[in-house]
Coordinates of C-alpha atoms in Angstrom, one line a residue:
Chain R
X1 CA 14.0 28.5 -5.3
X2 CA 15.2 25.0 -4.3
X3 CA 16.0 22.6 -7.2
X4 CA 13.2 20.2 -5.9
X5 CA 10.6 23.0 -6.0
X6 CA 11.6 24.2 -9.4
X7 CA 11.5 20.6 -10.7
X8 CA 8.0 20.2 -9.2
X9 CA 6.9 23.3 -11.0
X10 CA 8.3 21.9 -14.2
X11 CA 6.4 18.6 -13.7
X12 CA 3.3 20.6 -13.0
X13 CA 3.7 22.8 -16.0
X14 CA 4.3 19.8 -18.3
X15 CA 1.2 18.1 -17.0
X16 CA -0.9 21.2 -17.6
X17 CA 0.4 21.4 -21.1
X18 CA -0.8 17.9 -21.9
X19 CA -2.9 18.1 -25.1
X20 CA -6.7 17.8 -25.1
X21 CA -7.8 14.4 -26.4
X22 CA -11.3 14.4 -27.9
X23 CA -13.7 11.7 -28.6
X24 CA -14.3 11.2 -32.3
X25 CA -17.6 9.3 -31.8
X26 CA -20.7 11.0 -32.9
X27 CA -23.0 12.0 -30.1
X28 CA -26.1 10.4 -31.6
X29 CA -24.2 7.2 -32.5
X30 CA -22.9 7.0 -28.9
X31 CA -26.5 7.5 -27.5
X32 CA -27.7 4.7 -29.8
X33 CA -25.1 2.4 -28.5
X34 CA -25.8 3.3 -24.9
X35 CA -29.6 2.8 -25.3
X36 CA -29.2 -0.4 -27.2
X37 CA -27.0 -1.8 -24.5
X38 CA -29.4 -0.7 -21.8
X39 CA -32.3 -2.3 -23.7
X40 CA -30.3 -5.5 -24.1
X41 CA -29.6 -5.7 -20.4
X42 CA -33.3 -5.1 -19.7
X43 CA -34.4 -8.0 -21.9
X44 CA -31.8 -10.3 -20.3
X45 CA -33.3 -9.3 -16.9
X46 CA -36.8 -10.6 -18.1
X47 CA -38.8 -12.7 -15.7
X48 CA -37.7 -16.3 -15.6
X49 CA -39.9 -18.8 -17.3
X50 CA -40.5 -20.8 -14.1
X51 CA -40.6 -18.3 -11.3
X52 CA -41.5 -21.0 -8.8
X53 CA -38.5 -23.0 -9.7
X54 CA -35.8 -21.3 -7.6
X55 CA -37.9 -21.0 -4.3
X56 CA -38.8 -24.7 -4.7
X57 CA -35.2 -25.7 -5.1
X58 CA -34.4 -23.5 -2.2
X59 CA -37.0 -25.2 0.0
X60 CA -35.7 -28.6 -1.0
X61 CA -32.2 -27.6 -0.1
X62 CA -33.3 -26.2 3.3
X63 CA -35.0 -29.5 4.1
X64 CA -32.0 -31.4 2.9
X65 CA -29.7 -29.2 5.1
X66 CA -31.9 -29.8 8.1
X67 CA -31.6 -33.5 7.7
X68 CA -27.9 -33.1 7.2
X69 CA -27.5 -30.9 10.3
X70 CA -29.4 -33.5 12.3
X71 CA -27.1 -36.2 11.1
X72 CA -24.0 -34.2 11.6
X73 CA -24.7 -33.9 15.4
X74 CA -24.3 -37.5 16.2
X75 CA -25.3 -38.6 19.7
X76 CA -21.7 -38.6 20.7
X77 CA -22.3 -35.2 22.3
X78 CA -21.7 -37.1 25.5
X79 CA -18.4 -38.3 24.2
X80 CA -16.4 -36.0 26.3
X81 CA -12.9 -34.5 26.1
X82 CA -11.4 -36.3 29.0
X83 CA -7.9 -35.5 30.1
X84 CA -6.5 -38.2 32.4
X85 CA -3.0 -39.2 33.1
X86 CA -3.9 -42.1 35.3
X87 CA -4.3 -45.1 33.0
X88 CA -6.7 -46.9 35.3
X89 CA -9.0 -43.9 35.4
X90 CA -8.6 -43.5 31.7
X91 CA -9.8 -47.0 31.1
X92 CA -12.9 -46.4 33.1
X93 CA -13.5 -43.2 31.2
X94 CA -13.1 -44.9 27.9
X95 CA -15.5 -47.5 28.9
X96 CA -18.1 -45.1 30.1
X97 CA -17.8 -42.9 27.1
X98 CA -18.0 -45.9 24.8
X99 CA -21.1 -47.1 26.6
X100 CA -22.7 -43.7 26.5
X101 CA -21.9 -43.6 22.8
X102 CA -23.4 -47.0 22.3
X103 CA -26.4 -46.1 24.4
X104 CA -27.0 -43.1 22.2
X105 CA -26.6 -45.1 19.1
X106 CA -29.1 -47.7 20.4
X107 CA -31.5 -44.9 21.1
X108 CA -31.2 -43.7 17.6
X109 CA -31.7 -47.1 16.2
X110 CA -34.8 -47.7 18.3
X111 CA -36.1 -44.3 17.1
X112 CA -35.5 -45.4 13.5
X113 CA -37.2 -48.7 14.0
X114 CA -40.4 -46.9 14.5
X115 CA -41.2 -48.1 18.0
X116 CA -42.3 -44.6 18.9
X117 CA -45.3 -43.0 17.2
X118 CA -44.8 -40.6 14.4
X119 CA -45.7 -37.5 16.4
X120 CA -43.6 -38.4 19.3
X121 CA -40.7 -39.3 17.0
X122 CA -40.8 -36.0 15.2
X123 CA -41.0 -34.0 18.4
X124 CA -38.1 -35.9 19.9
X125 CA -36.1 -35.4 16.7
X126 CA -36.8 -31.7 16.8
X127 CA -35.5 -31.6 20.4
X128 CA -32.5 -33.5 19.4
X129 CA -31.8 -31.1 16.6
X130 CA -32.2 -28.1 18.9
X131 CA -29.9 -29.7 21.5
X132 CA -27.4 -30.4 18.8
X133 CA -27.4 -26.8 17.6
X134 CA -27.1 -25.4 21.1
X135 CA -24.1 -27.5 21.8
X136 CA -22.5 -27.3 18.4
X137 CA -18.9 -26.5 18.5
X138 CA -18.2 -23.3 16.6
X139 CA -15.2 -22.8 14.2
X140 CA -12.8 -19.9 14.5
X141 CA -11.2 -20.3 11.1
X142 CA -12.0 -18.9 7.7
X143 CA -11.4 -20.7 4.4
X144 CA -11.1 -19.3 0.8
X145 CA -14.3 -18.0 -0.6
X146 CA -14.4 -16.1 -3.9
X147 CA -17.6 -14.3 -3.0
X148 CA -16.2 -12.4 0.0
X149 CA -13.3 -10.2 0.9
X150 CA -10.8 -11.0 3.7
X151 CA -8.9 -8.3 5.5
X152 CA -6.2 -9.4 7.8
X153 CA -6.2 -7.2 10.9
X154 CA -4.7 -7.5 14.4
X155 CA -5.5 -6.5 17.9
X156 CA -3.7 -6.9 21.3
X157 CA -4.6 -8.6 24.5
X158 CA -5.3 -6.0 27.3
X159 CA -1.9 -6.5 28.9
X160 CA -0.2 -5.5 25.6
X161 CA 1.7 -8.8 25.6
X162 CA 0.3 -10.6 22.6
X163 CA -0.9 -9.7 19.2
X164 CA -4.2 -11.5 18.1
X165 CA -4.8 -11.8 14.4
X166 CA -8.3 -11.4 13.2
X167 CA -10.0 -11.5 9.8
X168 CA -12.6 -9.0 8.7
X169 CA -14.9 -10.8 6.3
X170 CA -16.9 -8.5 4.1
X171 CA -19.6 -10.7 2.7
X172 CA -21.0 -7.9 0.5
X173 CA -18.1 -7.9 -2.0
X174 CA -15.1 -9.8 -3.2
X175 CA -13.3 -6.7 -4.2
X176 CA -13.2 -4.6 -1.0
X177 CA -10.7 -1.8 -0.7
X178 CA -8.6 -2.8 2.3
X179 CA -7.5 0.8 3.1
X180 CA -11.1 1.6 3.9
X181 CA -11.0 -0.9 6.8
X182 CA -7.4 -0.2 8.0
X183 CA -8.2 3.5 8.2
X184 CA -11.1 3.0 10.6
X185 CA -10.5 -0.3 12.5
X186 CA -12.4 0.9 15.5
X187 CA -15.6 0.9 13.5
X188 CA -15.3 -2.8 12.7
X189 CA -13.8 -4.3 15.8
X190 CA -15.7 -4.1 19.1
X191 CA -12.9 -4.0 21.7
X192 CA -15.3 -4.6 24.6
X193 CA -17.1 -7.5 23.0
X194 CA -13.8 -9.4 22.5
X195 CA -12.0 -7.9 25.5
X196 CA -9.1 -6.9 23.2
X197 CA -7.3 -3.6 22.5
X198 CA -6.9 -2.0 19.1
X199 CA -3.5 -0.4 18.5
X200 CA -3.9 3.3 18.8
X201 CA -3.0 4.2 15.2
X202 CA -5.6 7.0 15.5
X203 CA -4.8 9.6 12.9
X204 CA -2.3 7.5 11.0
X205 CA -3.5 7.1 7.4
X206 CA -2.7 3.8 5.7
X207 CA -2.1 3.7 2.0
X208 CA -1.3 0.3 0.4
X209 CA 0.9 0.4 -2.6
X210 CA 0.5 -3.2 -3.8
X211 CA 2.8 -2.9 -6.8
X212 CA 5.7 -2.0 -4.5
X213 CA 4.7 -4.4 -1.7
X214 CA 4.6 -1.4 0.6
X215 CA 2.2 0.2 3.0
X216 CA 2.6 4.0 3.4
X217 CA 1.9 5.4 6.8
X218 CA 1.2 9.2 7.1
X219 CA 2.3 9.8 10.6
X220 CA 0.9 12.9 12.2
X221 CA 3.3 15.1 14.3
X222 CA 1.6 14.2 17.6
X223 CA 2.0 10.5 17.1
X224 CA 4.9 9.4 19.4
X225 CA 6.4 6.0 20.2
X226 CA 7.6 6.4 23.7
X227 CA 10.9 4.6 24.0
X228 CA 10.7 1.4 26.0
X229 CA 6.9 1.4 26.2
X230 CA 4.9 -1.7 25.5
X231 CA 3.0 0.0 22.7
X232 CA 6.2 1.1 21.0
X233 CA 7.4 -2.5 21.0
X234 CA 4.1 -3.6 19.4
X235 CA 4.2 -1.2 16.6
X236 CA 6.2 -3.3 14.1
X237 CA 4.6 -6.6 15.2
X238 CA 1.1 -5.3 14.7
X239 CA 2.0 -4.0 11.2
X240 CA 3.6 -7.3 10.3
X241 CA 0.6 -9.3 11.4
X242 CA -1.8 -7.1 9.5
X243 CA 0.1 -6.6 6.3
X244 CA 2.6 -9.4 5.7
X245 CA -0.1 -12.0 4.9
X246 CA -0.9 -9.8 1.9
X247 CA 2.7 -9.8 0.8
X248 CA 3.4 -6.3 2.0
X249 CA 6.9 -6.5 3.4
X250 CA 7.8 -2.9 4.1
X251 CA 6.2 0.0 5.9
X252 CA 7.1 3.5 4.5
X253 CA 6.9 6.0 7.3
X254 CA 5.9 9.5 6.1
X255 CA 7.0 11.8 8.8
X256 CA 6.9 15.5 8.8
X257 CA 10.1 17.1 7.5
X258 CA 10.6 18.8 10.8
X259 CA 10.9 15.4 12.6
X260 CA 14.4 13.9 12.7
X261 CA 13.5 10.7 14.5
X262 CA 10.7 8.3 15.2
X263 CA 10.8 7.3 18.8
X264 CA 12.8 4.1 19.5
X265 CA 13.3 3.6 15.8
X266 CA 15.4 6.7 15.4
X267 CA 16.0 8.3 12.1
X268 CA 14.2 5.9 9.7
X269 CA 11.7 6.2 7.0
X270 CA 11.2 2.5 6.2
X271 CA 10.4 -0.4 8.5
X272 CA 10.8 -4.0 7.2
X273 CA 7.8 -6.2 8.1
X274 CA 8.5 -9.7 9.1
X275 CA 6.7 -12.9 8.0
X276 CA 4.9 -14.5 10.9
X277 CA 6.4 -18.0 10.9
X278 CA 6.9 -21.0 13.1
X279 CA 4.1 -20.0 15.6
X280 CA 2.3 -21.9 18.3
X281 CA -1.4 -21.2 18.7
X282 CA -3.3 -21.2 22.0
X283 CA -6.7 -20.0 23.3
X284 CA -7.2 -16.5 24.7
X285 CA -10.3 -15.7 26.8
X286 CA -10.3 -13.1 29.5
X287 CA -13.7 -13.9 30.8
X288 CA -16.2 -16.7 30.1
X289 CA -18.8 -14.3 28.8
X290 CA -16.4 -13.3 26.0
X291 CA -15.7 -15.3 22.9
X292 CA -12.5 -17.4 22.7
X293 CA -9.9 -16.3 20.3
X294 CA -6.9 -18.2 18.8
X295 CA -3.6 -16.4 19.3
X296 CA 0.0 -17.2 18.5
X297 CA 2.1 -17.0 21.7
X298 CA 5.4 -17.5 20.0
X299 CA 6.8 -16.6 16.6
X300 CA 10.0 -17.8 15.1
X301 CA 10.9 -19.3 18.5
X302 CA 10.8 -23.0 17.5
X303 CA 12.5 -24.7 14.7
X304 CA 10.2 -27.7 14.4
X305 CA 6.5 -28.3 14.4
X306 CA 6.9 -30.9 17.2
X307 CA 8.5 -28.3 19.5
X308 CA 5.7 -25.8 18.8
X309 CA 3.0 -28.5 19.5
X310 CA 4.7 -29.2 22.8
X311 CA 4.6 -25.5 23.7
X312 CA 0.8 -25.5 22.9
X313 CA 0.3 -27.8 26.0
X314 CA 1.3 -25.0 28.3
X315 CA -1.3 -22.6 29.7
X316 CA -0.3 -19.0 30.7
X317 CA -3.0 -18.0 33.3
X318 CA -1.3 -14.6 33.9
X319 CA -2.3 -13.6 30.4
X320 CA -5.6 -15.5 30.3
X321 CA -4.2 -17.9 27.8
X322 CA -5.2 -21.6 27.8
X323 CA -3.3 -24.5 26.4
X324 CA -4.8 -25.7 23.2
X325 CA -3.6 -29.3 23.5
X326 CA -4.1 -31.3 26.7
X327 CA -0.8 -31.8 28.5
X328 CA -1.4 -35.6 28.6
X329 CA -1.7 -36.0 24.9
X330 CA 1.2 -37.6 23.1
X331 CA 1.6 -36.7 19.5
X332 CA 3.4 -38.2 16.7
X333 CA 4.3 -36.0 13.7
X334 CA 5.1 -37.2 10.3
X335 CA 5.5 -35.0 7.3
X336 CA 5.8 -35.4 3.6
X337 CA 6.2 -32.3 1.5
X338 CA 3.2 -30.0 2.3
X339 CA 1.2 -32.6 4.2
X340 CA 1.7 -33.3 7.9
X341 CA 0.1 -36.2 9.6
X342 CA -0.5 -35.9 13.4
X343 CA -1.4 -39.0 15.3
X344 CA -2.7 -38.9 18.8
X345 CA -1.9 -41.4 21.6
X346 CA -4.8 -43.5 22.8
X347 CA -4.6 -42.3 26.3
X348 CA -7.1 -39.5 25.8
X349 CA -10.6 -39.7 24.4
X350 CA -11.7 -36.9 22.1
X351 CA -15.2 -35.9 21.5
X352 CA -17.0 -33.8 18.9
X353 CA -16.9 -30.7 21.2
X354 CA -15.5 -27.2 21.4
X355 CA -12.3 -28.2 23.1
X356 CA -11.4 -30.7 20.5
X357 CA -12.3 -28.3 17.7
X358 CA -10.1 -25.6 19.3
X359 CA -7.2 -28.0 19.4
X360 CA -7.6 -29.0 15.8
X361 CA -7.9 -25.4 14.6
X362 CA -4.9 -24.3 16.7
X363 CA -2.9 -27.1 15.2
X364 CA -4.0 -26.2 11.6
X365 CA -2.9 -22.6 12.2
X366 CA 0.4 -23.7 13.7
X367 CA 1.0 -26.1 10.8
X368 CA 0.3 -23.3 8.4
X369 CA 2.9 -21.1 10.0
X370 CA 5.4 -23.9 9.5
X371 CA 4.6 -23.9 5.8
X372 CA 2.3 -26.9 5.6
X373 CA -0.8 -26.8 3.4
X374 CA -2.6 -29.8 4.7
X375 CA -3.0 -31.7 8.0
X376 CA -4.2 -35.2 8.4
X377 CA -5.5 -36.0 11.9
X378 CA -5.2 -39.5 13.0
X379 CA -7.5 -39.9 16.0
X380 CA -10.3 -42.1 17.1
X381 CA -13.2 -39.9 15.8
X382 CA -14.2 -39.1 12.3
X383 CA -16.0 -35.7 12.8
X384 CA -15.2 -32.6 14.8
X385 CA -17.4 -29.5 14.3
X386 CA -17.5 -28.9 10.6
X387 CA -14.5 -31.1 9.8
X388 CA -14.5 -34.7 8.5
X389 CA -11.2 -36.2 9.7
X390 CA -11.2 -39.0 7.2
X391 CA -9.4 -36.8 4.7
X392 CA -6.5 -34.3 5.2
X393 CA -7.7 -30.8 6.1
X394 CA -6.4 -27.8 4.2
X395 CA -4.9 -25.0 6.3
X396 CA -7.1 -21.9 6.6
X397 CA -6.9 -18.3 5.3
X398 CA -6.9 -17.0 8.9
X399 CA -8.5 -17.1 12.3
X400 CA -11.0 -15.2 14.5
X401 CA -13.4 -13.9 11.8
X402 CA -15.6 -10.9 12.2
X403 CA -18.3 -11.0 9.6
X404 CA -19.4 -7.7 8.0
X405 CA -22.5 -7.4 5.9
Chain B
X1 CA -33.5 9.3 -20.9
X2 CA -32.4 11.2 -24.0
X3 CA -32.7 14.5 -22.2
X4 CA -30.6 13.3 -19.3
X5 CA -27.9 12.0 -21.7
X6 CA -27.9 15.2 -23.7
X7 CA -27.5 17.3 -20.6
X8 CA -24.6 15.2 -19.2
X9 CA -23.0 14.9 -22.6
X10 CA -23.1 18.6 -23.3
X11 CA -21.7 19.6 -20.0
X12 CA -19.1 17.0 -19.2
X13 CA -18.4 14.7 -22.2
X14 CA -15.1 16.2 -23.3
X15 CA -13.6 16.2 -19.8
X16 CA -15.0 12.7 -19.1
X17 CA -13.6 11.2 -22.3
X18 CA -10.2 12.9 -21.7
X19 CA -10.0 11.6 -18.1
X20 CA -10.8 8.0 -19.2
X21 CA -8.4 8.3 -22.1
X22 CA -5.4 9.4 -19.9
X23 CA -6.2 6.6 -17.5
X24 CA -6.3 3.8 -20.0
X25 CA -4.2 5.4 -22.9
X26 CA -6.1 3.7 -25.6
X27 CA -8.8 5.4 -27.7
X28 CA -10.8 2.3 -28.4
X29 CA -10.8 1.2 -24.8
X30 CA -11.7 4.7 -23.7
X31 CA -14.7 4.7 -26.1
X32 CA -15.9 1.4 -24.7
X33 CA -15.5 2.6 -21.1
X34 CA -17.3 5.9 -21.7
X35 CA -20.2 4.0 -23.1
X36 CA -20.3 1.8 -20.0
X37 CA -20.1 4.9 -17.8
X38 CA -23.2 6.4 -19.5
X39 CA -25.1 3.1 -19.0
X40 CA -24.3 3.1 -15.3
X41 CA -25.1 6.8 -14.9
X42 CA -28.4 6.6 -16.8
X43 CA -29.4 3.5 -14.9
X44 CA -28.8 5.2 -11.6
X45 CA -29.7 8.8 -12.5
X46 CA -32.9 8.7 -10.5
X47 CA -30.9 7.7 -7.4
X48 CA -28.6 10.7 -7.6
X49 CA -29.3 12.5 -4.3
X50 CA -27.2 15.6 -5.0
X51 CA -25.1 15.1 -1.9
X52 CA -22.0 15.6 -4.1
X53 CA -21.9 17.6 -7.3
X54 CA -23.2 16.0 -10.5
X55 CA -19.7 16.4 -11.9
X56 CA -17.9 14.6 -9.1
X57 CA -20.6 11.9 -9.1
X58 CA -20.1 11.3 -12.8
X59 CA -16.3 11.2 -12.5
X60 CA -16.4 8.8 -9.5
X61 CA -18.5 6.4 -11.6
X62 CA -16.0 6.8 -14.5
X63 CA -13.2 6.0 -12.1
X64 CA -14.9 2.9 -10.8
X65 CA -15.7 1.6 -14.3
X66 CA -12.1 2.3 -15.3
X67 CA -10.7 0.4 -12.3
X68 CA -13.1 -2.5 -13.1
X69 CA -11.6 -2.5 -16.5
X70 CA -8.1 -2.6 -15.2
X71 CA -9.0 -5.5 -12.9
X72 CA -10.6 -7.5 -15.7
X73 CA -7.5 -6.8 -17.8
X74 CA -5.2 -7.9 -15.0
X75 CA -7.2 -11.2 -14.5
X76 CA -7.1 -11.8 -18.2
X77 CA -3.3 -11.2 -18.3
X78 CA -2.9 -13.5 -15.2
X79 CA -4.8 -16.3 -17.0
X80 CA -2.7 -15.9 -20.1
X81 CA 0.5 -15.9 -18.0
X82 CA -0.6 -18.9 -16.1
X83 CA -1.4 -20.7 -19.3
X84 CA 2.0 -20.0 -20.9
X85 CA 3.8 -20.4 -17.5
X86 CA 5.9 -17.3 -17.9
X87 CA 6.5 -17.5 -14.2
X88 CA 8.4 -14.8 -12.3
X89 CA 9.3 -12.8 -15.4
X90 CA 5.6 -12.5 -16.4
X91 CA 5.3 -9.0 -14.9
X92 CA 8.1 -7.7 -17.2
X93 CA 5.9 -8.3 -20.2
X94 CA 4.5 -4.8 -20.9
X95 CA 1.2 -3.8 -22.4
X96 CA 2.4 -0.9 -24.5
X97 CA -0.1 1.2 -26.5
X98 CA 1.0 3.3 -29.5
X99 CA 1.5 6.9 -28.7
X100 CA -1.6 8.8 -29.8
X101 CA -1.3 11.5 -32.5
X102 CA -2.1 14.2 -30.0
X103 CA 0.9 13.3 -27.9
X104 CA 3.2 12.3 -30.7
X105 CA 3.3 15.8 -32.1
X106 CA 4.3 17.3 -28.7
X107 CA 7.8 18.0 -27.5
X108 CA 10.1 15.3 -26.0
X109 CA 9.4 16.3 -22.4
X110 CA 5.7 16.1 -22.7
X111 CA 6.0 12.7 -24.4
X112 CA 8.3 11.6 -21.7
X113 CA 5.9 12.6 -18.8
X114 CA 3.0 11.0 -20.7
X115 CA 4.9 7.7 -20.5
X116 CA 6.0 8.3 -16.9
X117 CA 2.3 8.4 -15.8
X118 CA 2.3 4.6 -16.2
X119 CA 4.9 4.3 -13.5
X120 CA 2.5 5.9 -10.9
X121 CA 0.0 3.7 -9.0
X122 CA -3.6 3.9 -10.2
X123 CA -4.5 6.2 -7.3
X124 CA -1.6 8.5 -8.0
X125 CA -2.4 8.6 -11.7
X126 CA -6.1 9.4 -10.9
X127 CA -5.0 12.3 -8.7
X128 CA -2.5 13.7 -11.2
X129 CA -5.0 13.5 -14.1
X130 CA -7.8 15.1 -12.1
X131 CA -5.7 17.8 -10.5
X132 CA -3.4 18.9 -13.4
X133 CA -4.9 17.7 -16.7
X134 CA -8.6 18.2 -15.7
X135 CA -7.9 21.1 -13.4
X136 CA -10.1 19.8 -10.6
X137 CA -9.8 21.5 -7.2
X138 CA -8.5 19.4 -4.2
X139 CA -12.0 19.3 -2.8
X140 CA -13.5 18.1 -6.1
X141 CA -10.8 15.5 -6.4
X142 CA -11.5 14.3 -2.9
X143 CA -15.2 14.0 -3.6
X144 CA -14.6 12.2 -6.9
X145 CA -12.3 9.7 -5.3
X146 CA -14.3 9.4 -2.1
X147 CA -11.2 10.3 0.0
X148 CA -10.3 12.9 2.6
X149 CA -8.6 16.1 1.4
X150 CA -5.5 15.1 3.3
X151 CA -5.3 11.8 1.4
X152 CA -5.5 13.6 -1.9
X153 CA -2.7 15.9 -0.8
X154 CA -0.5 13.0 0.3
X155 CA -1.1 11.0 -2.9
X156 CA -0.5 14.1 -5.0
X157 CA 2.7 14.7 -3.2
X158 CA 3.9 11.2 -3.7
X159 CA 2.9 11.2 -7.4
X160 CA 4.8 14.4 -8.0
X161 CA 7.8 13.0 -6.2
X162 CA 7.7 9.9 -8.5
X163 CA 7.3 11.9 -11.7
X164 CA 10.0 14.4 -10.6
X165 CA 12.4 11.5 -10.0
X166 CA 11.6 9.9 -13.3
X167 CA 12.0 13.2 -15.2
X168 CA 15.4 13.7 -13.5
X169 CA 16.5 10.2 -14.5
X170 CA 15.3 11.0 -18.1
X171 CA 17.3 14.2 -18.1
X172 CA 20.4 12.5 -16.8
X173 CA 20.0 9.8 -19.5
X174 CA 19.8 12.5 -22.2
X175 CA 22.9 14.2 -20.9
X176 CA 24.9 11.0 -20.9
X177 CA 23.7 10.4 -24.5
X178 CA 24.9 13.9 -25.6
X179 CA 28.3 13.4 -23.8
X180 CA 29.0 10.1 -25.4
X181 CA 28.3 11.5 -28.9

């Protein structure tokens, strides 16, 4: 018998010899405590004194939110995201956007002055609200929320060139077990809907050992990493993107004893996972019918945020990746500790629209990867999507959320 | 309600208490948790569909309540550590319980393995207790933990590896002590 086997038997024998530990509480006393606690909980669940109070407050909040939504879609919808390098054309554009903005403001003022009858006014306001909602720019970021669980996952673009980080947001609990999601990614990410590819982990079982900052992978015998293949190259990157945000810095590979190597990695049983730093985020969209996703196109390639922001002005049509910052924009970057201030040149007019929101969110993610915790945007407008630009914006938890209920 | 309590108590109480005790290693805490388990079980007794056995259902509730207890304890400890700003060395402050009488009278090796259980992860500890102390089958353990059979096997394998290593280290420590005497 091998020494290991005999040792295991010894451990097993010792465990089986553990003494019985009995409860000294009396059965009736225990039942009394249990039923007393149950009754107490029942009484605390009694009907509220004013059952109408919560629905009423709810209704007031809804009305308030409607007013707020209406106000947060200012008429600068027509304030477009113009990209012009020619100054003379730019001047004209600025004038026209300004005038359309003023015109819209004027329209609002006249509405408010009551020159239109009440019914007409409310109908028009309703139309405005609907218009606003339809055209509202949608955010691709998630921020801390103690009521939900975030699970960092990653997919690939169909050409297996880039990794795309995503966040599964389980709104039903704030204590979700991440292994549950990692072990069945395909059930939570619709590849077709996003036009992305899930790494074929298939029968690999993930076991997260938080205390050791490790993720253990039980690798079945038929799982191979073909040397030189795109998928083999992605293996470590995908694991890093998924697990490193949760401070898991090593993957332990549990291979069958009969295997003496693991594809291109050779004879290893541990794979260090790398922190995803100094990235530059752009926009991925294969087809207009699919949602846009924010993806990092470079990691650890640039030393400064300025360099990464310059990179973000370049599109990569061969990979269906769009620049997130217009090429004509000149940026000035100033940092102080964890705060970075980004000022935009006046040659481009920004509006409260999806393109500007994409740019801000790509910059927030890029700044986060350079270690900043807040970004102040110094541009001509005060509101973009859900953000008020008058104060510094905190960097997010992650990007590209998929909400699970 | 009394009838349901009596039935569960008579059939499973000894095992249930023992499982919780080995998980938390504190009699008072085990008593509090077992009480909470009965409250949860009796509140949801009518919803038990019989898809798993009553035993594995009861133990899976016990495990969840115990894990909740660990989480609460961890949060409490974190708050205290933040308050006193013990910083990076905070994790070294151990929460040691006195060795219970039942264990104290056992031989050195058993006492040693009892303490080694704390070096396993919660998952590994659950599997070891269910499989070897409670004598659950692999299938029953899988049902209790809501895992696949293969995950139980892997976790059990890792736990035994950890315990074996710790036991060897303990043996080596003893040998060195004898040699130096």
